[in-house]
Amino acid sequence: MQRDVIDGVPVLWEETPGPLEAALVFGCGVADETFRNLGVTHLVEHLAMSTLPRLHHEHNASVTLSLTDFTASGSAAQVTEFLALVCRALSALPVDRMGREAGVLAAEGAGVTDPTSAELLSFRYGAVGAGLASWAGPGPDRIPVAAVRDLAARRFHADNAVLVLTGPPPAGLRLPLPRGPRPDRAGARRVFRTGPAWFQADVPGPGLAFRGDLDDPALILAHAVLQERLRRRARHQEGVSYEVGGARVHTGTGDGEYTLCLDAREGQERRVAELLWQEALRLAGDGVTAEELAEELAGFREVWLDVRSTPSELGEAAACSLFGLEHRDPATRLEALAKVTPEQAAQAFTAALSTALLVVPDHVEVEPARLDGTPLASGTCAVTDAFPPGLRVFRPSLFRRSLSSAARAARLGVGPSGLWYRDADEVHHVAFDEVVGVESRGAGRVVFGSHGCVIPVVPELWANIGPAVAAVDAAVPEALRYETSALLPGRDE
């Protein structure tokens, strides 16, 4: 891998057959946003791309949890022009187009990861950082102009960018980006739920996540073995699933997430969830074989040493550079994998299983147990045992209470430090200093907490709710409040 610097931007390149491919990568993604300004990175990307003239070569841009990239493929002249145009656009975004591009974003409706992984991340991290993956936020039309300009200035500059090329830098290539401070990435992301636990969510199929070092060769192999076992069992033996997707997700300094997500034949969601958890327990209890490790090692060798993997390898190196991580070449990684013993793989996975989160579709009931046979905890959003004393308590109207036992049990409590909400047998709590957003819905408010709880303070649910709304408005900074999106009306997540 060759290295250069152009206009302060590190350039990583390696010559491969075919047209020149380029990716200008910035260390900025959804995990760097806040709930209040969720979608601002995607909006910056759209605004920049909207300035480009019609181009007759491959080009695109995308936003992930941690990165934004602008890509092009073509001749040296085409790639050079594309990169210069993007850099100039990022330095002077056409914010007058925000309304139109917000509509395009709403039409696109793209997420940064699959729905099952998104719910696993949100359950783990709440409505902050990587946990924002499953949230819609206020909506693209509620992002302030100031947030767009601020993000562009703080993250889309030469000192937070890396260019990767599948060939030497073309003569005359320029990257006219401003300079800026390197983002401080010290410290790990806050984890709200360590696991192990299972929960229900609006997902197409079951999924599993566990935390660990994304560069741990023993855990990498154990994850691959589990994925193959599930594919063999759920698809080939029982015919209840078609696809088993596995991924490693960077969530910040330190550990990341290993995920496994399965689809399920209609009516077989519970069986697929049972298979997923059974195979995880079996791997932890019985371990792996040398033959399984050898098979997975052969698979990694085939992929990593293929010349077609060069663009993705360059992308990995760029990400490592942006995040201050060590990048190891394929030969070094393969050497580390080859040293892993079956015992080491089993031990690494057993330790990681203590952090496991199992998600199943909303209508699915399962009874998973730990290795020792004790039931796996059923997770929900943040709950407490009871209302503390001294709260002002609100109830549904007398009419609603006469119609519903759930309404008769429901309570909303408001105190100086936050809100409490009794729903059936649970008491949910959002402290005012943990509020990440407040949506104004007419005379009511919907309050979003950083741990993922949502508390409705709306007249449709509670009688004489005015004082509670006033308390929310007084306690929560105005910068966190917004009107319901005209593009995503009535959305809670």
PDB file of N, CA, C and O in Angstrom, residues 80 138 176 211 247 259 330 342 349 423 486:
ATOM      1  N   THR A  80     -10.433  13.089 -11.117  1.00  0.00           N
ATOM      2  CA  THR A  80      -9.854  14.354 -10.655  1.00  0.00           C
ATOM      3  C   THR A  80     -10.912  15.444 -10.593  1.00  0.00           C
ATOM      4  O   THR A  80     -11.011  16.196  -9.610  1.00  0.00           O
ATOM      5  N   PRO A 138     -36.171  13.766  14.536  1.00  0.00           N
ATOM      6  CA  PRO A 138     -37.190  14.784  14.257  1.00  0.00           C
ATOM      7  C   PRO A 138     -37.636  14.823  12.805  1.00  0.00           C
ATOM      8  O   PRO A 138     -38.723  15.278  12.500  1.00  0.00           O
ATOM      9  N   PRO A 176      -9.266  20.673  -2.621  1.00  0.00           N
ATOM     10  CA  PRO A 176      -9.388  21.994  -1.999  1.00  0.00           C
ATOM     11  C   PRO A 176     -10.359  22.014  -0.814  1.00  0.00           C
ATOM     12  O   PRO A 176     -11.468  22.554  -0.893  1.00  0.00           O
ATOM     13  N   ARG A 211     -20.596  -7.977  22.362  1.00  0.00           N
ATOM     14  CA  ARG A 211     -19.509  -7.007  22.337  1.00  0.00           C
ATOM     15  C   ARG A 211     -18.158  -7.714  22.409  1.00  0.00           C
ATOM     16  O   ARG A 211     -18.031  -8.772  23.013  1.00  0.00           O
ATOM     17  N   ALA A 247     -21.812  -9.493  10.737  1.00  0.00           N
ATOM     18  CA  ALA A 247     -21.067  -8.246  10.572  1.00  0.00           C
ATOM     19  C   ALA A 247     -20.322  -7.908  11.850  1.00  0.00           C
ATOM     20  O   ALA A 247     -20.673  -8.369  12.939  1.00  0.00           O
ATOM     21  N   THR A 259     -22.481  -8.987  15.083  1.00  0.00           N
ATOM     22  CA  THR A 259     -23.910  -9.243  14.906  1.00  0.00           C
ATOM     23  C   THR A 259     -24.149 -10.434  13.991  1.00  0.00           C
ATOM     24  O   THR A 259     -23.346 -10.739  13.111  1.00  0.00           O
ATOM     25  N   PRO A 330      -3.549  -8.006   5.173  1.00  0.00           N
ATOM     26  CA  PRO A 330      -4.168  -9.333   5.151  1.00  0.00           C
ATOM     27  C   PRO A 330      -3.235 -10.452   5.604  1.00  0.00           C
ATOM     28  O   PRO A 330      -3.663 -11.359   6.330  1.00  0.00           O
ATOM     29  N   PRO A 342      -8.802 -24.216  18.944  1.00  0.00           N
ATOM     30  CA  PRO A 342     -10.225 -24.381  19.267  1.00  0.00           C
ATOM     31  C   PRO A 342     -10.564 -23.910  20.677  1.00  0.00           C
ATOM     32  O   PRO A 342     -11.628 -23.317  20.896  1.00  0.00           O
ATOM     33  N   PHE A 349     -15.504 -16.724  22.794  1.00  0.00           N
ATOM     34  CA  PHE A 349     -16.937 -16.605  22.558  1.00  0.00           C
ATOM     35  C   PHE A 349     -17.719 -16.728  23.859  1.00  0.00           C
ATOM     36  O   PHE A 349     -18.695 -15.999  24.075  1.00  0.00           O
ATOM     37  N   ASP A 423     -47.058   2.254  32.729  1.00  0.00           N
ATOM     38  CA  ASP A 423     -47.707   1.609  31.595  1.00  0.00           C
ATOM     39  C   ASP A 423     -47.851   0.136  31.946  1.00  0.00           C
ATOM     40  O   ASP A 423     -46.857  -0.585  31.994  1.00  0.00           O
ATOM     41  N   ALA A 486     -43.166  17.611   8.890  1.00  0.00           N
ATOM     42  CA  ALA A 486     -44.183  17.545   7.839  1.00  0.00           C
ATOM     43  C   ALA A 486     -43.929  16.374   6.903  1.00  0.00           C
ATOM     44  O   ALA A 486     -44.812  15.971   6.140  1.00  0.00           O
TER      45      ALA A 486
END
